[in-house]
Amino acid sequence: MIAITLPDGTVKDFAQPLSVAEVAAAIGPGLARAALAGIVNGQAVDLTYRLTESAQVSLITAASESGLKIIRHSTSHLLAQAVKELFPSAQVTIGPAVDNGFYYDFAFERPFTPEDLQAIEKRMQELAQQALPVRRELMDRDAAIDFFRAQGEHFKAEIISEIPAGEAISLYRQGDFIDLCRGPHVPDTGYLKAFKLLSVAGAYWRGDARNQQLQRVYGTAWPDKKALDSYLTQMEEAEKRDHRRLGKELDLFSLHEEAGGGLVFWHPMGARVRQVIENYWKKMHQEAGYEMLYTPHIANLELWRTSGHLDFYRESMFGAMLVDEQPYQLRPMNCPFHILIYNSHLHSHRDFPMRWAELGTVYRYEMSGVLHGLFRVRGFTQDDAHVFCREDQIESEILAILDLTLATLKRFGFQEFEVNLSTRPGKSVGSDAIWEKATVALRHAIMARDLKFIEDVGGGAFYGPKIDVKITDTIGRKWQCSTIQLDFNLPERFDIYYIGEDGGRKRPIMIHRALLGSLERFFGILIEHYAGYFPVWLAPVQAVVVTITDEQNDWATEVRDRLRQRGLRVEADLRSQKVGYKIREHTLKKVPWLLIVGDQEKREGTVNPRDCAGKTYGAESVEAFADRLLEEATKH
RNA sequence: GCCCAUAUAGCUCAGUCGGCAGAGCACUUCCUUGGUAAGGAAGAGGUCAACGGUUCGAAUCCGUUUAUGGGCUCCA
């Protein structure tokens, strides 16, 4: 008797051994059709897996994350099968399921072209229609190595040779194609109904740039055509909010080949948003007890030798330039400069905490291939600050920084936070006691604010522990902007100190922190978060006064000026175009409010507001509208 | 940096086999004075990314450079 326990606790008894598929059939015909694989005593297995004794069994369908993963993984095998049929000399390597799809890396003598991808996808569809059974086979490890070697599949042979000798290796066969795989897989290729190859890219064998370069074919796969289509539409939606596209459409910023990669030019409309961000940031910092600093963008290389950047940060720095025969370095960070200010006079224990902030522009050498819009650039402005304090102030300072961080991020429309706490790595500077104290302070602060956090044990920098805060945007993507890091290294290197109560020299604690990270990158995130529809307080143009005929030009100008006097960013569109034309244009520019003025409004001294979605509210006085807009700009 | 792709008017993009450089939008001027997402006409606008090569002839073919895009972590 075999007793099968199902996830809901019910037990079914069977007289003789049976397959997982038969268990599914015994539960119901719907499940039998939907089942892709099973889980037996916690182990994922194929539907053909034979149960010879009592077990806990559950079934995997496409509705679950693991079911999707199986479909994607099986589709990657289908891809490999099609490639081997069309290009027999290609060697297969690995092909896992990834978020939203799968990839497979091949070694092939020439690059795959887009036409090749089309041909491969077509062949995949044919193979899927044939509903080829996917069968699992076991082979002895050494036999498997010989088997793949004989087929010229050296990468596979290499993978297997790392599996301990004597272990049985599982292979999956569909048609003439055999691949080394742990499984499980769908029962036959007919289960693969909705997939699409997306791109081909270079990737290194085992992700190591010193190894052979392979060709990675990316694809996406879903349980049915509907899900595939909805994914593809979602991709298009994400593309519509791409900050590079919106940056152009809304005339916010540009990058120039003439200037070089990764260098950002802020246009007037982008600069307006940046100014709002900066003004808000400065106000928040002044209220939180920070002083503002301004420091140079370049300094004698010797300073970077002292700070240690020349050793541990060299590959991210631009090459030095000669000035009066002395090497000078463009700054990749602001911290050494703040330390020079610290060291410009003697400090007492009574001076602390000292909180120094700077919107500091830095330059970092990023490899040409990683540059990406505003997200990865070579010159950017950090919203940097350094807090110098005594050991007994660490905990309260960290908490204050965390609160400032959360308040700031919330103001920009981010509500969900995830925190990473990175602790002491193997190789590090500083005493055990101070690492312990700092790490506890960070942990206490996170817990005091009741934040979800993940502890990355040993993941800290060599100079101190840190917490990173991640935000989630409107479409669910996570971004890490904020970081709070203790630094036990720089104070040592620059020999910074203060005079303690006892008259002796003491080393202060230094905390680096950035809330938005880089203004460029944060701006890019904001553009995508709001899909270009900035809330009123950030919008570069908050309202446009639109005339119906040029009879209202004087009134429109007066309205604009009165609103500007209230501190609002307002333009007047006096062009002799039809209202519909002007409305369309400003709507496409995503201006939050349009104020239509015709003869009636002029006569009555009113404006007729229309929001970005096309809703109208009826005429109201200029002052009433200004009050409403100002209120909208202050709340969030 | 490496692999693949791309680069044509301000923007989005056509351009066949190597044979006179194109469209729509935007821009300028004129007409139009109109009530909530595109009124009409005319005009101007180009070193086809840069440099080199092949050719009688290159936007088109080849090479180099630059920039842009997709990747280069997700354990058979």
XYZ file of C-alpha atoms (C1' of nucleotides) in Angstrom:
712
model
C 0.000 0.000 0.000
C 1.321 3.454 -0.951
C -0.078 6.426 0.975
C 0.190 9.733 -0.850
C -0.229 12.822 1.340
C -1.407 15.892 -0.555
C -0.665 19.508 0.412
C -4.133 19.971 1.964
C -3.453 17.033 4.285
C -5.687 14.479 2.564
C -4.171 11.045 2.081
C -4.825 8.857 -0.925
C -3.938 5.194 -0.882
C -2.769 3.308 -3.933
C -2.272 -0.419 -4.302
C 0.804 -0.321 -6.467
C 3.619 1.987 -7.607
C 2.455 4.849 -9.786
C 3.748 7.975 -11.486
C 3.262 11.529 -10.302
C 1.112 12.093 -13.378
C -1.195 9.329 -12.201
C -1.507 11.005 -8.823
C -2.592 14.175 -10.608
C -5.125 12.187 -12.631
C -6.464 10.633 -9.448
C -7.085 14.097 -8.016
C -8.871 15.403 -11.073
C -8.752 15.689 -14.866
C -8.180 19.460 -14.740
C -5.088 19.062 -12.622
C -3.909 16.175 -14.786
C -3.949 18.528 -17.765
C -2.381 21.448 -15.948
C 0.369 19.560 -14.128
C 3.895 20.192 -15.385
C 5.906 18.478 -12.688
C 5.627 17.396 -9.104
C 7.256 17.790 -5.733
C 7.893 14.566 -3.863
C 9.053 14.943 -0.284
C 10.315 18.408 -1.082
C 12.150 17.337 -4.211
C 11.075 18.644 -7.649
C 10.557 15.734 -10.037
C 9.118 14.977 -13.481
C 5.547 13.789 -13.948
C 6.964 10.429 -15.007
C 8.669 9.995 -11.633
C 7.569 6.676 -10.125
C 6.379 6.557 -6.561
C 7.283 3.239 -5.012
C 6.570 4.143 -1.412
C 4.432 6.490 0.644
C 5.297 10.161 0.212
C 4.201 13.771 0.413
C 3.276 14.832 -3.104
C 2.260 18.154 -4.562
C 1.886 19.146 -8.180
C 3.429 22.063 -9.991
C 1.344 23.950 -12.549
C 2.084 26.995 -14.659
C 0.177 29.062 -12.137
C 3.095 28.898 -9.696
C 6.466 30.560 -9.834
C 8.184 27.172 -9.978
C 5.892 26.063 -12.805
C 6.812 29.109 -14.844
C 10.423 28.360 -14.154
C 10.025 24.853 -15.527
C 8.372 26.167 -18.693
C 11.183 28.646 -19.178
C 13.884 26.115 -18.466
C 12.294 23.631 -20.871
C 12.022 26.363 -23.480
C 15.735 26.996 -23.139
C 16.268 23.309 -23.939
C 13.984 23.696 -26.928
C 16.148 26.615 -28.026
C 19.277 24.506 -27.699
C 17.663 21.679 -29.650
C 16.707 24.034 -32.486
C 20.186 25.560 -32.551
C 21.859 22.134 -32.680
C 19.620 21.111 -35.559
C 20.217 24.267 -37.568
C 23.860 24.767 -36.589
C 25.335 21.360 -35.716
C 28.791 22.792 -35.015
C 27.491 25.015 -32.204
C 28.375 23.762 -28.740
C 25.850 24.001 -25.944
C 26.867 25.264 -22.491
C 24.255 26.370 -19.965
C 20.703 27.587 -20.286
C 18.763 28.490 -17.143
C 15.438 30.171 -16.546
C 15.737 33.800 -15.454
C 13.247 36.494 -14.458
C 10.556 36.612 -17.143
C 12.339 34.206 -19.447
C 15.447 32.216 -20.102
C 18.710 32.247 -21.977
C 21.108 29.737 -23.426
C 24.818 30.276 -24.041
C 26.374 28.748 -27.143
C 29.877 28.545 -28.502
C 29.686 29.020 -32.269
C 32.223 29.988 -34.905
C 30.305 33.045 -36.086
C 27.854 35.463 -34.446
C 24.162 34.687 -34.633
C 22.300 37.239 -36.732
C 18.737 38.483 -36.228
C 17.812 36.294 -39.213
C 19.319 33.308 -37.429
C 17.151 34.098 -34.408
C 14.045 34.130 -36.582
C 14.996 30.804 -38.126
C 15.724 29.346 -34.677
C 12.417 30.565 -33.291
C 10.574 29.064 -36.263
C 12.308 25.728 -35.734
C 11.420 25.887 -32.022
C 7.774 26.324 -32.926
C 7.898 23.312 -35.231
C 9.552 21.195 -32.553
C 7.000 22.342 -29.978
C 4.143 21.348 -32.279
C 5.588 17.852 -32.639
C 5.071 17.424 -28.878
C 8.283 15.457 -28.553
C 8.413 13.531 -25.291
C 11.046 14.865 -22.889
C 12.634 11.879 -21.164
C 14.923 11.727 -18.215
C 17.804 9.236 -18.309
C 20.465 8.458 -15.760
C 24.094 7.907 -16.633
C 27.225 7.248 -14.649
C 29.357 10.371 -14.284
C 32.393 9.108 -16.175
C 30.253 7.606 -18.904
C 28.514 10.976 -19.245
C 31.837 12.765 -19.646
C 32.843 10.366 -22.423
C 29.421 10.677 -23.988
C 29.531 14.470 -24.278
C 33.198 14.491 -25.269
C 32.440 12.103 -28.105
C 29.779 14.519 -29.305
C 32.237 17.408 -29.247
C 30.410 19.071 -26.355
C 33.467 20.110 -24.360
C 31.703 22.635 -22.173
C 29.194 20.049 -21.009
C 32.003 17.584 -20.353
C 33.759 20.233 -18.267
C 30.633 20.880 -16.211
C 30.148 17.186 -15.492
C 33.763 16.630 -14.588
C 33.184 18.930 -11.626
C 30.418 16.755 -10.271
C 31.843 14.233 -7.756
C 32.809 10.902 -9.310
C 30.367 8.059 -8.883
C 27.293 10.282 -8.779
C 24.574 9.480 -11.248
C 24.051 12.185 -13.816
C 20.643 12.972 -15.217
C 20.204 13.666 -18.902
C 17.131 14.866 -20.729
C 16.362 13.681 -24.219
C 13.878 15.184 -26.647
C 14.067 13.896 -30.205
C 17.738 13.550 -31.068
C 18.760 16.238 -28.616
C 20.276 15.293 -25.287
C 21.257 17.768 -22.604
C 22.756 17.429 -19.197
C 20.182 18.717 -16.763
C 18.932 18.386 -13.241
C 15.349 18.931 -14.311
C 12.496 18.683 -13.883
C 11.057 19.416 -17.281
C 7.671 19.492 -18.967
C 6.505 16.049 -20.135
C 6.689 16.950 -23.817
C 7.571 19.933 -25.981
C 3.890 20.479 -26.755
C 3.590 22.164 -23.345
C 5.673 25.031 -24.693
C 3.147 27.226 -26.399
C 4.129 30.831 -25.924
C 7.714 31.981 -26.290
C 9.720 34.520 -28.177
C 13.439 35.006 -28.731
C 14.408 38.540 -27.795
C 18.069 39.228 -28.334
C 21.535 37.863 -28.660
C 24.374 39.154 -26.508
C 27.890 38.252 -25.561
C 28.539 36.477 -22.285
C 31.622 34.814 -20.925
C 31.978 31.172 -20.058
C 31.292 31.093 -16.329
C 30.895 34.874 -16.276
C 34.637 35.431 -16.321
C 36.054 37.916 -18.823
C 39.243 35.867 -19.129
C 37.296 32.925 -20.523
C 35.974 32.306 -23.987
C 33.190 34.580 -25.096
C 29.930 32.807 -25.810
C 26.769 33.923 -27.500
C 23.800 34.264 -25.231
C 20.375 34.045 -26.802
C 17.671 35.590 -24.607
C 14.028 34.693 -24.796
C 10.833 34.913 -22.846
C 8.318 32.121 -22.259
C 4.835 31.955 -20.734
C 2.111 29.380 -20.139
C -0.068 30.762 -22.929
C -0.191 33.330 -25.671
C -2.234 35.739 -23.578
C 0.410 35.896 -20.860
C 3.142 36.316 -23.464
C 1.278 39.165 -25.144
C 0.586 40.861 -21.851
C 4.294 40.612 -20.995
C 5.255 42.100 -24.348
C 2.774 44.967 -23.868
C 4.147 45.539 -20.393
C 7.623 45.779 -21.913
C 6.300 48.384 -24.311
C 4.791 50.286 -21.371
C 8.127 50.228 -19.574
C 9.708 51.502 -22.765
C 7.242 54.377 -22.841
C 8.425 55.535 -19.423
C 12.086 55.108 -20.336
C 13.802 58.240 -19.034
C 15.959 58.472 -22.141
C 12.902 58.746 -24.365
C 11.031 61.068 -21.970
C 14.153 63.158 -21.450
C 14.053 63.932 -25.153
C 10.290 64.337 -25.459
C 10.027 66.646 -22.459
C 13.286 68.437 -23.284
C 14.830 67.650 -19.893
C 18.429 66.648 -20.633
C 20.765 65.370 -23.301
C 24.044 63.557 -23.804
C 26.429 64.472 -26.584
C 28.749 62.478 -28.723
C 30.799 65.653 -29.188
C 31.303 65.896 -25.421
C 31.876 62.223 -24.687
C 29.906 59.406 -23.151
C 28.301 59.565 -19.735
C 28.327 63.362 -19.399
C 24.934 64.915 -18.762
C 23.592 68.236 -20.048
C 20.611 69.543 -18.110
C 18.221 71.585 -20.262
C 16.151 74.440 -18.774
C 13.164 72.175 -18.010
C 15.337 69.495 -16.426
C 17.284 72.122 -14.527
C 14.032 73.477 -13.078
C 13.221 70.081 -11.623
C 16.760 69.748 -10.320
C 16.517 73.131 -8.649
C 13.301 72.120 -6.893
C 15.004 68.933 -5.724
C 18.094 70.800 -4.563
C 16.131 73.520 -2.774
C 14.047 70.961 -0.942
C 17.189 68.994 -0.104
C 18.953 72.051 1.273
C 15.963 73.042 3.371
C 15.715 69.512 4.823
C 19.414 69.486 5.630
C 19.485 72.898 7.204
C 16.557 71.904 9.391
C 18.385 68.709 10.331
C 21.420 70.649 11.503
C 23.716 70.311 8.501
C 26.162 72.941 7.273
C 26.731 73.294 3.516
C 30.181 73.014 1.976
C 31.613 73.758 -1.444
C 34.892 72.124 -2.429
C 36.916 71.827 -5.661
C 36.472 69.226 -8.362
C 40.163 68.518 -8.697
C 43.127 68.205 -6.380
C 46.748 67.201 -6.225
C 47.167 63.464 -6.701
C 49.057 63.343 -3.415
C 45.776 63.860 -1.565
C 44.356 60.742 -3.214
C 47.485 58.835 -2.251
C 46.954 59.831 1.380
C 43.270 58.896 1.248
C 44.143 55.518 -0.240
C 41.893 55.992 -3.275
C 44.930 55.682 -5.508
C 45.264 52.101 -4.276
C 41.757 50.816 -3.778
C 39.782 52.983 -6.200
C 42.221 53.457 -9.049
C 40.240 51.644 -11.768
C 37.270 53.952 -11.201
C 39.276 57.164 -11.469
C 40.048 59.220 -14.550
C 43.747 59.451 -15.350
C 45.599 62.266 -13.600
C 46.536 65.429 -15.512
C 49.710 67.448 -15.189
C 49.411 70.958 -13.761
C 52.704 72.833 -13.317
C 54.409 69.465 -13.577
C 52.378 68.172 -10.650
C 49.818 65.400 -11.199
C 46.245 66.481 -10.413
C 43.270 64.194 -10.035
C 39.628 64.773 -10.933
C 37.695 63.769 -7.831
C 35.757 60.508 -7.721
C 34.565 61.328 -4.164
C 34.161 64.311 -1.891
C 35.265 62.861 1.418
C 38.977 63.775 1.426
C 38.016 67.403 0.853
C 35.691 67.453 3.810
C 38.484 66.000 5.876
C 40.827 68.789 4.786
C 38.263 71.244 6.107
C 38.034 69.259 9.330
C 41.790 69.372 9.698
C 41.981 73.100 9.067
C 41.641 73.671 12.774
C 41.623 71.898 16.082
C 38.362 70.421 17.368
C 36.968 69.857 20.824
C 34.699 67.023 21.945
C 32.126 69.775 22.412
C 32.035 70.453 18.625
C 30.216 67.238 17.839
C 28.204 66.142 16.019
C 29.363 68.068 12.954
C 27.210 67.464 9.899
C 28.640 68.713 6.632
C 26.787 68.374 3.372
C 27.681 69.123 -0.209
C 26.013 68.606 -3.544
C 29.369 67.467 -4.808
C 30.000 66.729 -8.457
C 32.334 63.790 -8.920
C 33.828 62.029 -11.920
C 34.270 58.308 -12.126
C 35.675 56.250 -14.939
C 33.006 53.753 -15.947
C 33.744 51.234 -18.682
C 32.288 52.444 -21.965
C 29.967 49.459 -22.290
C 28.123 50.120 -19.026
C 27.078 53.728 -19.655
C 23.319 54.011 -19.682
C 21.252 57.199 -19.922
C 21.225 58.959 -16.554
C 21.545 55.695 -14.654
C 25.204 55.045 -15.273
C 27.290 58.101 -16.106
C 30.844 59.363 -15.742
C 30.120 62.737 -14.145
C 27.421 63.174 -11.522
C 26.444 65.086 -8.433
C 26.191 63.238 -5.166
C 23.980 64.529 -2.380
C 26.823 63.771 -0.068
C 27.396 64.493 3.581
C 29.844 63.528 6.260
C 28.978 63.394 9.887
C 31.817 63.590 12.386
C 30.870 62.532 15.876
C 32.009 60.882 19.089
C 31.561 57.184 19.645
C 28.745 57.792 22.119
C 26.834 59.697 19.423
C 26.908 57.002 16.745
C 23.510 55.552 17.488
C 21.593 58.827 17.671
C 23.313 60.134 14.541
C 22.526 57.001 12.544
C 18.903 57.178 13.594
C 18.735 60.867 12.652
C 20.227 60.093 9.231
C 17.821 57.225 8.672
C 14.861 59.452 9.561
C 16.068 62.164 7.208
C 16.475 59.550 4.497
C 12.978 58.145 4.879
C 11.361 61.586 5.080
C 13.151 62.689 1.921
C 12.342 59.577 -0.101
C 8.696 59.687 0.961
C 8.411 63.247 -0.264
C 9.389 61.988 -3.729
C 6.577 59.484 -3.734
C 8.368 56.337 -2.551
C 6.572 54.420 0.173
C 8.150 50.991 0.194
C 11.623 50.521 1.614
C 13.966 47.633 1.933
C 17.164 47.877 3.893
C 20.418 45.971 3.566
C 22.767 45.845 6.517
C 26.294 44.889 5.503
C 28.599 43.712 8.265
C 32.307 43.201 8.720
C 34.160 41.387 5.942
C 37.205 39.186 6.495
C 39.766 41.782 5.584
C 39.041 45.064 7.304
C 40.438 47.925 9.385
C 39.328 49.025 12.837
C 38.963 47.313 16.194
C 36.451 44.584 16.994
C 34.874 46.847 19.578
C 34.178 49.700 17.213
C 32.821 47.400 14.464
C 30.523 45.832 17.000
C 29.318 49.161 18.333
C 28.686 50.595 14.853
C 26.929 47.487 13.558
C 24.656 47.384 16.577
C 23.852 51.073 16.099
C 22.879 50.458 12.478
C 20.743 47.475 13.396
C 19.017 49.370 16.212
C 18.170 52.244 13.904
C 16.605 49.918 11.312
C 14.606 48.097 13.963
C 13.543 51.322 15.654
C 11.859 52.333 12.400
C 10.417 48.896 11.887
C 11.945 48.389 8.431
C 12.256 45.142 6.518
C 15.938 44.334 6.347
C 18.355 41.757 5.079
C 21.655 41.276 6.824
C 24.505 40.749 4.388
C 27.006 39.101 6.703
C 30.562 39.977 5.728
C 29.274 42.201 2.910
C 30.511 45.507 4.301
C 33.384 47.560 2.921
C 36.805 47.016 4.476
C 36.543 50.396 6.196
C 33.217 50.003 7.968
C 29.667 48.600 8.123
C 26.829 50.210 6.205
C 23.149 50.221 5.475
C 21.688 50.704 1.998
C 18.057 51.663 1.484
C 16.181 50.446 -1.580
C 13.013 52.067 -2.885
C 10.292 50.521 -5.062
C 8.921 52.514 -7.984
C 5.410 52.580 -9.488
C 6.027 49.535 -11.642
C 7.639 47.524 -8.880
C 11.283 47.916 -9.719
C 13.755 48.315 -6.867
C 16.431 50.977 -6.807
C 19.179 51.514 -4.318
C 19.847 55.186 -3.826
C 20.598 55.817 -0.157
C 23.605 54.589 1.709
C 24.875 55.191 5.233
C 28.434 54.030 5.846
C 30.750 54.164 8.814
C 34.374 54.806 7.937
C 37.187 53.710 10.250
C 39.817 54.145 7.581
C 39.937 57.775 6.418
C 40.113 59.286 9.957
C 43.136 57.054 10.488
C 44.812 57.891 7.196
C 44.382 61.640 7.624
C 45.078 61.379 11.327
C 42.032 63.444 12.229
C 41.387 63.940 15.926
C 39.758 66.066 18.549
C 40.646 67.021 22.073
C 38.692 64.968 24.582
C 37.431 65.939 28.025
C 40.683 64.709 29.514
C 42.740 66.943 27.219
C 44.025 63.972 25.211
C 43.717 63.306 21.462
C 40.750 61.207 20.363
C 39.773 59.850 16.943
C 36.293 60.971 15.812
C 33.812 58.685 14.040
C 33.156 59.511 10.411
C 29.887 58.639 8.685
C 29.440 59.011 4.917
C 25.900 59.199 3.660
C 23.927 59.987 0.538
C 20.143 59.984 0.385
C 19.370 60.373 -3.308
C 22.726 58.979 -4.359
C 23.387 60.755 -7.620
C 21.104 63.595 -8.703
C 21.379 62.430 -12.302
C 20.408 58.877 -11.522
C 17.704 59.921 -9.066
C 16.235 62.238 -11.694
C 16.151 59.322 -14.129
C 14.358 57.181 -11.537
C 11.860 59.987 -10.843
C 11.120 60.384 -14.559
C 10.376 56.666 -14.855
C 8.545 56.508 -11.523
C 6.144 59.256 -12.603
C 6.277 58.309 -16.311
C 7.059 61.967 -16.983
C 3.953 63.195 -15.104
C 5.751 65.065 -12.350
C 3.609 66.051 -9.386
C 2.898 69.754 -9.221
C 5.653 70.556 -6.744
C 8.281 69.104 -9.117
C 6.784 69.919 -12.510
C 9.007 72.236 -14.547
C 5.905 74.054 -15.795
C 3.020 73.879 -13.348
C 0.437 75.592 -15.532
C 0.094 77.191 -18.958
C -2.390 79.963 -19.637
C -3.973 79.222 -23.010
C -5.842 81.932 -24.896
C -8.652 81.284 -27.319
C -8.067 84.338 -29.489
C -5.515 87.123 -29.222
C -8.259 89.297 -27.711
C -7.305 87.705 -24.376
C -3.542 88.217 -24.585
C -3.510 91.019 -22.030
C -5.579 89.042 -19.538
C -3.510 85.878 -20.079
C -0.302 87.806 -19.460
C -1.733 89.316 -16.309
C -2.865 85.903 -15.053
C 0.590 84.470 -15.729
C 2.315 87.317 -13.895
C -0.027 87.147 -10.915
C 0.556 83.406 -10.590
C 4.290 83.886 -10.933
C 4.136 86.413 -8.119
C 2.643 83.669 -5.977
C 5.796 81.649 -6.695
C 4.307 79.350 -9.339
C 6.001 78.233 -12.541
C 3.545 79.410 -15.160
C 3.776 80.195 -18.884
C 1.329 81.885 -21.249
C 0.683 80.516 -24.729
C -0.400 83.482 -26.847
C 0.139 81.887 -30.234
C -2.630 82.389 -32.766
C -3.473 78.721 -32.925
C -6.723 76.975 -32.139
C -7.215 75.998 -28.482
C -7.309 72.318 -29.421
C -3.867 72.592 -30.941
C -2.383 74.320 -27.920
C -4.073 71.941 -25.494
C -2.706 68.953 -27.341
C 0.799 70.321 -27.326
C 0.918 71.082 -23.598
C -0.814 67.840 -22.742
C 1.909 65.950 -24.585
C 4.445 67.933 -22.556
C 2.590 66.627 -19.485
C 1.887 70.059 -17.986
C -0.327 69.416 -14.930
C -2.720 72.348 -15.420
C -3.916 74.346 -18.416
C -5.803 77.572 -17.789
C -8.114 78.328 -20.676
C -9.051 81.976 -20.995
C -11.563 83.292 -23.533
C -13.690 86.388 -23.668
C -15.910 85.163 -20.867
C -13.027 84.538 -18.457
C -11.449 87.843 -19.391
C -14.693 89.675 -18.748
C -15.222 87.963 -15.394
C -11.576 88.030 -14.341
C -11.342 84.240 -14.074
C -9.484 81.253 -15.505
C -10.906 77.919 -16.641
C -8.612 75.108 -15.436
C -8.181 71.771 -17.196
C -6.035 69.020 -15.721
C -3.622 66.781 -17.550
C -6.196 64.009 -17.832
C -8.585 66.340 -19.669
C -10.980 67.043 -16.812
C -12.443 70.538 -16.495
C -13.694 72.119 -13.291
C -15.402 75.352 -14.340
C -14.147 78.903 -14.131
C -12.644 80.254 -10.902
C -10.757 83.339 -9.810
C -7.010 83.562 -10.297
C -6.473 83.694 -6.547
C -8.640 80.658 -5.912
C -6.686 78.688 -8.510
C -3.367 79.869 -7.070
C -4.443 78.749 -3.586
C -5.443 75.360 -4.913
C -2.218 74.875 -6.874
C -0.080 75.949 -3.945
C -1.918 73.523 -1.722
C -1.396 70.743 -4.243
C 2.295 71.646 -4.395
C 2.825 71.397 -0.647
C 0.961 68.198 0.126
C 2.172 64.921 -1.291
C 36.976 46.911 -21.646
C 34.607 42.556 -24.446
C 30.420 40.576 -27.911
C 26.365 41.829 -31.144
C 23.410 45.645 -33.346
C 22.621 50.686 -34.705
C 24.095 55.924 -36.466
C 20.279 59.718 -42.780
C 16.997 67.220 -41.292
C 15.759 69.578 -34.405
C 12.500 64.706 -33.540
C 10.533 59.837 -35.537
C 11.950 57.258 -39.611
C 11.966 55.736 -45.403
C 15.928 55.384 -48.984
C 15.361 49.023 -53.918
C 20.997 46.457 -57.399
C 26.464 51.383 -55.772
C 23.955 56.201 -60.083
C 20.654 63.883 -58.615
C 19.023 63.306 -50.479
C 13.194 61.817 -48.994
C 8.452 61.822 -45.704
C 5.644 63.196 -41.315
C 6.081 66.243 -37.104
C 8.731 70.537 -35.274
C 10.741 75.459 -37.207
C 10.044 80.448 -40.241
C 6.591 83.614 -42.990
C 1.711 84.566 -44.576
C -3.573 83.574 -44.231
C -7.001 82.138 -40.412
C -9.388 84.645 -34.467
C -11.291 79.770 -33.169
C -14.144 77.287 -26.407
C -10.995 72.030 -24.337
C -5.855 66.578 -27.878
C -3.455 68.481 -34.639
C -7.040 74.961 -39.425
C -4.619 76.200 -44.339
C -0.557 77.708 -47.700
C 4.391 78.668 -48.773
C 9.483 78.438 -47.222
C 13.912 77.200 -44.990
C 16.496 73.149 -43.132
C 21.746 67.736 -44.807
C 29.884 67.158 -44.907
C 23.997 60.694 -44.729
C 28.430 60.266 -37.018
C 34.004 61.085 -38.138
C 38.335 59.510 -40.790
C 40.484 56.297 -44.381
C 39.921 52.649 -48.447
C 37.539 50.066 -52.954
C 35.096 52.185 -57.398
C 34.188 56.073 -63.333
C 30.816 56.958 -59.274
C 29.615 55.464 -52.070
C 24.252 57.315 -47.514
C 24.734 52.277 -49.691
C 30.670 47.932 -50.035
C 35.377 47.353 -46.693
C 38.487 49.126 -42.435
C 39.342 52.258 -38.123
C 37.403 55.639 -34.544
C 33.377 57.888 -31.752
C 28.589 57.639 -29.756
C 24.095 55.018 -28.726
C 21.346 50.419 -27.640
C 21.081 45.122 -25.768
C 24.141 42.007 -22.866
C 28.528 40.288 -20.094
C 25.446 37.685 -11.558
C 21.251 34.611 -11.526
C 25.021 27.520 -10.429
C 24.104 21.211 -15.429
